[in-house]
Coordinates of C-alpha atoms and ligand atoms in Angstrom, one line a residue:
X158 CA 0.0 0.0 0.0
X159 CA 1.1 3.8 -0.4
X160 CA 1.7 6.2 1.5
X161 CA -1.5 7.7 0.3
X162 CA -3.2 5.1 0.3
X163 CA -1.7 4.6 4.0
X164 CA -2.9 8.0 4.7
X165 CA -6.2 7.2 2.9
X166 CA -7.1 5.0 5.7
X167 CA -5.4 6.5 8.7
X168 CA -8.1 9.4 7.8
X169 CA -10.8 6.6 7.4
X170 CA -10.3 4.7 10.9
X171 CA -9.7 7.7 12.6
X172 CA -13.9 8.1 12.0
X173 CA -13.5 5.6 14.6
X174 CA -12.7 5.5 18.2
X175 CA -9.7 3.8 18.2
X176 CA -8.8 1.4 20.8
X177 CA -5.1 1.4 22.3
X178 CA -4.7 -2.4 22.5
X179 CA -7.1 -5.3 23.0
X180 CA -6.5 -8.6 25.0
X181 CA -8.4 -11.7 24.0
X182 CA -8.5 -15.2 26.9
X183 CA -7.5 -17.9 25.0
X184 CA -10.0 -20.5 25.8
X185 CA -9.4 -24.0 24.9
X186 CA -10.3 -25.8 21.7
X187 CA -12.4 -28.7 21.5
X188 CA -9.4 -31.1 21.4
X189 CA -7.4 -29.4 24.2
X190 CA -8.3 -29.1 28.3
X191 CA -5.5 -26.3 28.4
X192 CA -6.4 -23.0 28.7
X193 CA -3.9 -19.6 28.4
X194 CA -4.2 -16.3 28.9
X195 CA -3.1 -14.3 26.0
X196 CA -2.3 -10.6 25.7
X197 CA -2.6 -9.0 22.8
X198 CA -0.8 -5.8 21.6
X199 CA -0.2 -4.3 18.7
X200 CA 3.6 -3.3 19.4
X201 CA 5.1 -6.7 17.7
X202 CA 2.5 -5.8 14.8
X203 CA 3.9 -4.0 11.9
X204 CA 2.3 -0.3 11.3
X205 CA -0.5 -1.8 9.0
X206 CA -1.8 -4.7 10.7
X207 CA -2.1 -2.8 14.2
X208 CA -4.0 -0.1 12.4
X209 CA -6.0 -2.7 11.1
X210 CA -6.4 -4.2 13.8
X211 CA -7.6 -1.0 15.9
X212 CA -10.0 -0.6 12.9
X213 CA -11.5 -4.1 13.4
X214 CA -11.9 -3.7 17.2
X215 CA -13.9 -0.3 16.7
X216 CA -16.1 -2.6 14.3
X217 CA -16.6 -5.5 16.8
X218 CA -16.3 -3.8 20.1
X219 CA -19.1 -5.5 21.6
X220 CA -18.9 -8.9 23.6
X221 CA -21.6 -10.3 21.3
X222 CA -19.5 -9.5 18.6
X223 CA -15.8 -11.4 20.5
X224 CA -15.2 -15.0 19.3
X225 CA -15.6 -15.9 22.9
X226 CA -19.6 -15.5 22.3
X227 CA -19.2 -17.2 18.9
X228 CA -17.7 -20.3 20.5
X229 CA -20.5 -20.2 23.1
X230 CA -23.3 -20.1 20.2
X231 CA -20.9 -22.8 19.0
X232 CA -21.0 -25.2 22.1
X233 CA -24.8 -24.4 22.6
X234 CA -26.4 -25.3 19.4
X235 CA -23.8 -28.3 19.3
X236 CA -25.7 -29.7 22.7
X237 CA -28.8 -28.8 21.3
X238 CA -28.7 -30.5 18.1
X239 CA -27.2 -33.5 20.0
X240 CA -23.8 -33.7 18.6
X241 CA -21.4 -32.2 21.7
X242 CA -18.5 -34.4 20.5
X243 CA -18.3 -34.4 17.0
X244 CA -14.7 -32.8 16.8
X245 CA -15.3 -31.2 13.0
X246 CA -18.1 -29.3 14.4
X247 CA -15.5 -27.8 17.3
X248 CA -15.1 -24.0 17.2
X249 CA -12.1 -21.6 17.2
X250 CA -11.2 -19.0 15.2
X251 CA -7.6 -17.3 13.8
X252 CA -7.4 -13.8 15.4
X253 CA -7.5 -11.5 13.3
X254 CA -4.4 -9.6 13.4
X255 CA -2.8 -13.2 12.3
X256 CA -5.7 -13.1 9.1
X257 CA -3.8 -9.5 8.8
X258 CA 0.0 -10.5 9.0
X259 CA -0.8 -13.6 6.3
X260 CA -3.0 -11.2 3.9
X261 CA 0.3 -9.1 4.5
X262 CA 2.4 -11.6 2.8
X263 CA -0.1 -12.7 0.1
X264 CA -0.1 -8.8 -1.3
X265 CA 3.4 -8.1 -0.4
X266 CA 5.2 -11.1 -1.5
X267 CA 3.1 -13.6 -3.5
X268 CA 1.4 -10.5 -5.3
X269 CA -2.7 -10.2 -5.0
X270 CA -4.7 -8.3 -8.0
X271 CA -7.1 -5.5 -6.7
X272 CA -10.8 -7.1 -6.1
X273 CA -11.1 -11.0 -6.1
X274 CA -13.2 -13.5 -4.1
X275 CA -12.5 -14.2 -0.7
X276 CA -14.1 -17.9 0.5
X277 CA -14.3 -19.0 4.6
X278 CA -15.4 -22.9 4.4
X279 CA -16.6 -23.3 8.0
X280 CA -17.1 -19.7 8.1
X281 CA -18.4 -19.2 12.2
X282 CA -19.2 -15.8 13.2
X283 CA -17.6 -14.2 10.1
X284 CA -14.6 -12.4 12.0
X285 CA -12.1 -14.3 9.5
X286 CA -13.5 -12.9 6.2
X287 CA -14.1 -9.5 8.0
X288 CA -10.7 -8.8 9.1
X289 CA -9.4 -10.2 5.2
X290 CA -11.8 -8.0 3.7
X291 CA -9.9 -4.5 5.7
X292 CA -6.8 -5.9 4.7
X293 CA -7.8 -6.6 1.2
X294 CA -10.2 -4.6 -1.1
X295 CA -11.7 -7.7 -2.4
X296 CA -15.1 -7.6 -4.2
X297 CA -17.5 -10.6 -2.9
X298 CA -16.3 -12.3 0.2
X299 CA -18.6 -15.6 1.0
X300 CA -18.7 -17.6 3.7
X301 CA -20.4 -21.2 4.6
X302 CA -20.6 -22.2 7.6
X303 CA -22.9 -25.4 9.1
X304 CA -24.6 -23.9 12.2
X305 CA -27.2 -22.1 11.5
X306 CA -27.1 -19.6 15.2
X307 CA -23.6 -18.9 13.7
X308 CA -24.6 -18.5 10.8
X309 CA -27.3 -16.2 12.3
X310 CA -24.0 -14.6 14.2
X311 CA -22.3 -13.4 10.8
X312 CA -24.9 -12.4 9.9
X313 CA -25.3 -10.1 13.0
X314 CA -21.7 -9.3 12.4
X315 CA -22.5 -8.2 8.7
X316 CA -24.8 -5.4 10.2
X317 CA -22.7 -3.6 12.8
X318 CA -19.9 -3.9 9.5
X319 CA -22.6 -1.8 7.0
X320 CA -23.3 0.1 10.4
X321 CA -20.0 1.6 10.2
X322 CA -20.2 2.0 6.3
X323 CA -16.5 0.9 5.7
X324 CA -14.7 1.6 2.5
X325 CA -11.4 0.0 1.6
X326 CA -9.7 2.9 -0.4
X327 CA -6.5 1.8 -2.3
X328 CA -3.9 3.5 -4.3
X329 CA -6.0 6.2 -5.3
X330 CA -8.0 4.2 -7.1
X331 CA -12.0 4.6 -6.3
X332 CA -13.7 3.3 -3.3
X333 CA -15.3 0.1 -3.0
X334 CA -17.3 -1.7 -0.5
X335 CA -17.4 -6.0 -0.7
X336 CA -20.7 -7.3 -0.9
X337 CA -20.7 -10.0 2.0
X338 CA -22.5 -13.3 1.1
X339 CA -23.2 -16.1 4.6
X340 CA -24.7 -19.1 3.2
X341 CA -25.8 -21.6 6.0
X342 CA -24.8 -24.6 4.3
X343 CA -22.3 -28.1 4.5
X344 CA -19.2 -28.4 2.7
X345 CA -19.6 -31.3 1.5
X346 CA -22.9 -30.8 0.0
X347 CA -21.6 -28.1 -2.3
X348 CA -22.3 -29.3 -5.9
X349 CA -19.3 -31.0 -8.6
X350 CA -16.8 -29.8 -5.4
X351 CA -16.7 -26.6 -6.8
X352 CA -17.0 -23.3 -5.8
X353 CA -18.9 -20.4 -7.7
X354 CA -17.9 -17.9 -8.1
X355 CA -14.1 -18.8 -8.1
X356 CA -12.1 -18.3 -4.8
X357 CA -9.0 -16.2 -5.3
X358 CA -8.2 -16.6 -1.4
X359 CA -9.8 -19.5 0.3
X360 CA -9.4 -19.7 3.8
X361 CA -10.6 -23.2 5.9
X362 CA -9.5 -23.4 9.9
X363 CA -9.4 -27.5 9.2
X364 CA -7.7 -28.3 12.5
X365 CA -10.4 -30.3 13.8
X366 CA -11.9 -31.7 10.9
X367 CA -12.2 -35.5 10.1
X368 CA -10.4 -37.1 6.9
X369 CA -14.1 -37.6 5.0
X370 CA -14.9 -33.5 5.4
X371 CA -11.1 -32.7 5.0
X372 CA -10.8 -34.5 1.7
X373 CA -14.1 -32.9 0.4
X374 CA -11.9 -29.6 1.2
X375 CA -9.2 -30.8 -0.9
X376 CA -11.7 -31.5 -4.1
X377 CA -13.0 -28.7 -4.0
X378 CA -9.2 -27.1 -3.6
X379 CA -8.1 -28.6 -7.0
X380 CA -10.7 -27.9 -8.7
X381 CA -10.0 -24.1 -8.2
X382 CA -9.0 -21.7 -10.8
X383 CA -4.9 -21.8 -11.1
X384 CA -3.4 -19.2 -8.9
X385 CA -6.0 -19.4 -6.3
X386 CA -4.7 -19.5 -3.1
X387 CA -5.7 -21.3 0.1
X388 CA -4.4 -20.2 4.0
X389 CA -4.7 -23.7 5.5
X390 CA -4.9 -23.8 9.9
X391 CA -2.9 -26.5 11.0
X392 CA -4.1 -29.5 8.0
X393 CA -2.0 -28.7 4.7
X394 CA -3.3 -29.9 1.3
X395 CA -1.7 -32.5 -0.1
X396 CA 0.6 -31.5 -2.8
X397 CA 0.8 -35.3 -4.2
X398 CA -2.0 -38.3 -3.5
X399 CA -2.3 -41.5 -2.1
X400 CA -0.9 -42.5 -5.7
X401 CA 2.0 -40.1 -5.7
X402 CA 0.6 -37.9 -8.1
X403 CA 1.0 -34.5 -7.7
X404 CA -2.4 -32.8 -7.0
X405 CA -1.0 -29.1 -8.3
X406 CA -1.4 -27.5 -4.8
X407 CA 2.1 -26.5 -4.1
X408 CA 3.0 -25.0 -0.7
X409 CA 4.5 -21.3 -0.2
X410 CA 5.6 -20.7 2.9
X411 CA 3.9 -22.3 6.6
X412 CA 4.3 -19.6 9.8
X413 CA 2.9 -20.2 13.3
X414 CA 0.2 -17.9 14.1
X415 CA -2.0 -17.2 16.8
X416 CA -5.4 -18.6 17.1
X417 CA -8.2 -17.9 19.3
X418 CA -6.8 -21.0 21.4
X419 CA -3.4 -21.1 21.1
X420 CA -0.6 -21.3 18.7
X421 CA -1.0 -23.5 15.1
X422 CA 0.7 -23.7 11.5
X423 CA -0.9 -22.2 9.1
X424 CA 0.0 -23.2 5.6
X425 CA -0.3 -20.6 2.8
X426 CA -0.9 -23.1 -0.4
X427 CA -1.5 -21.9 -4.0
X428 CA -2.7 -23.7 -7.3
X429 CA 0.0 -24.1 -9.8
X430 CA 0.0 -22.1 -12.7
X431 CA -1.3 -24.9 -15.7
X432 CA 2.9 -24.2 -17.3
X433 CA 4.6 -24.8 -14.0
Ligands
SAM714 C1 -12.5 -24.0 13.7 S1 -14.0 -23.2 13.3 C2 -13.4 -21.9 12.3 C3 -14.1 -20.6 12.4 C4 -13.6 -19.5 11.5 N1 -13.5 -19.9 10.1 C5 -12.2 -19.1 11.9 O1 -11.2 -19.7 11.4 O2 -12.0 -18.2 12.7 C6 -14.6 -24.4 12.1 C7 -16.0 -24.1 11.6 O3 -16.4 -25.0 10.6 C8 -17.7 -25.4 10.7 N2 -18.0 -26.6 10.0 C9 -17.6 -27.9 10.4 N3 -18.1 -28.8 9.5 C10 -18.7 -28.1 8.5 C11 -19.4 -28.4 7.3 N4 -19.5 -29.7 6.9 N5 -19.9 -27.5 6.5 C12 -19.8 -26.2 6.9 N6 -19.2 -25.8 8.1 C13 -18.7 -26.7 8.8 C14 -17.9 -25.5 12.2 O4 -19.2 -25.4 12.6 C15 -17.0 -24.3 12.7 O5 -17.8 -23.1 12.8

């Protein structure tokens, strides 16, 4: 980003009352019975991310908006629809300065067009395509996500977002808002494995998901558009099957990063180009 364009949306967050630093309790996830207390600051955040970061926490300042209330949705419905165990179904979510640093290094490094598609399978509360879409002017930014009082949550989420009317101004060029799309819906229902409209950047927080759901995920991963690329938590993609065929995922870098329970890899993946 410019410095305009950096100046472009200091003058656009500064509509907001900025927050000096948040801290998040990391509760555990559904396959842990550890819990830490995390503090987070912006001072080991680059200047973008933390003012990023303050902008997000103006948006979701509420404590029906914090992931702690979506896991809670998360845990209730799961009890109420009689499936408290079922370990894909567990909830968690990347914090969002961490969806920052790796959106960061998909412009910066790997190089990301303006506008683009932004996907969430297992999308929760939202927060995930939220906090991509300030660090990323993409167009359409769709999430789908299996239970339905989350789904009801992003959706909740979606409002106080148009509430606060936010633009993502770039490089002088005009401003744009992202249409936001929740579908309540199961991944592996979604028609020939393939996603329409194309991802550009699919994200999927697959640490708890079984082999049968998590190989769905990788269908639908090769069959996206070459270039496409995918932020795996904790489960890479295979870059070769069971037959030792490569799949044409490849993988570009994988960086711990902090989730809403603790540390995990993520893995940022792309789809080879057809030549390479
Ligand atoms: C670990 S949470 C991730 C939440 C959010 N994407 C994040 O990373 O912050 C995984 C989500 O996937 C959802 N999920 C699990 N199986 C699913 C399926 N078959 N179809 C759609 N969503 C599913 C869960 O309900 C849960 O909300």
């Amino acid at each position: 980003m410019s410095a305009a364009g950096l100046a472009d949306l200091f003058s656009l967050y500064s509509a907001f009352p900025l927050l000096a630093s948040a801290s998040f309790s990391a509760d555990s996830p559904a396959s842990s019975g550890s819990s830490t207390s995390l503090s987070l600051t912006t001072d080991s955040l680059s200047t973008e991310p933390a003012l990023l970061l303050k902008a997000f926490s103006s948006i979701f300042s509420d404590n029906e908006s914090s992931w702690e209330a979506a896991q809670t949705i998360s845990r209730n419905a799961r009890e109420e629809i009689g499936l408290p165990n079922t370990a894909s179904l567990g909830y968690g979510e990347i914090l969002p300065e961490s969806v920052f640093t790796i959106m960061c290094e998909i412009k910066d490094v790997h190089g990301l067009e303006r506008g683009g598609v932004v996907y969430d399978l297992g999308s929760g509360s939202g927060r995930v395509l939220f906090a991509a879409c300030l660090a990323h002017d993409f167009r359409l930014s769709k999430g789908i996500e299996f239970i339905e009082s989350l789904h009801n949550a992003a959706l909740r989420n979606k409002n106080r977002w148009e509430e606060h009317d936010v633009v993502t101004p770039e490089e002088g060029g005009p401003v744009d808002r992202v249409e936001f799309d929740f579908l309540k819906g199961d991944i592996t229902k979604i028609t020939s494995r393939a996603l329409s409209p194309a991802p550009t950047v699919l994200f999927c927080h697959a640490t708890l998901f079984d082999d049968d759901l998590f190989d769905c995920v990788q269908v639908i991963s090769e069959n996206c558009n070459p270039g496409t690329f995918f932020v795996m938590i904790t489960k890479p993609l295979r870059t070769v099957n069971s037959t030792g065929m490569v799949t044409g995922i490849e993988t570009l870098s994988y960086k711990q990063y902090r989730m809403s329970w603790g540390h995990t890899t993520v893995y940022l993946q792309r789809r080879m180009k057809t030549n390479e």
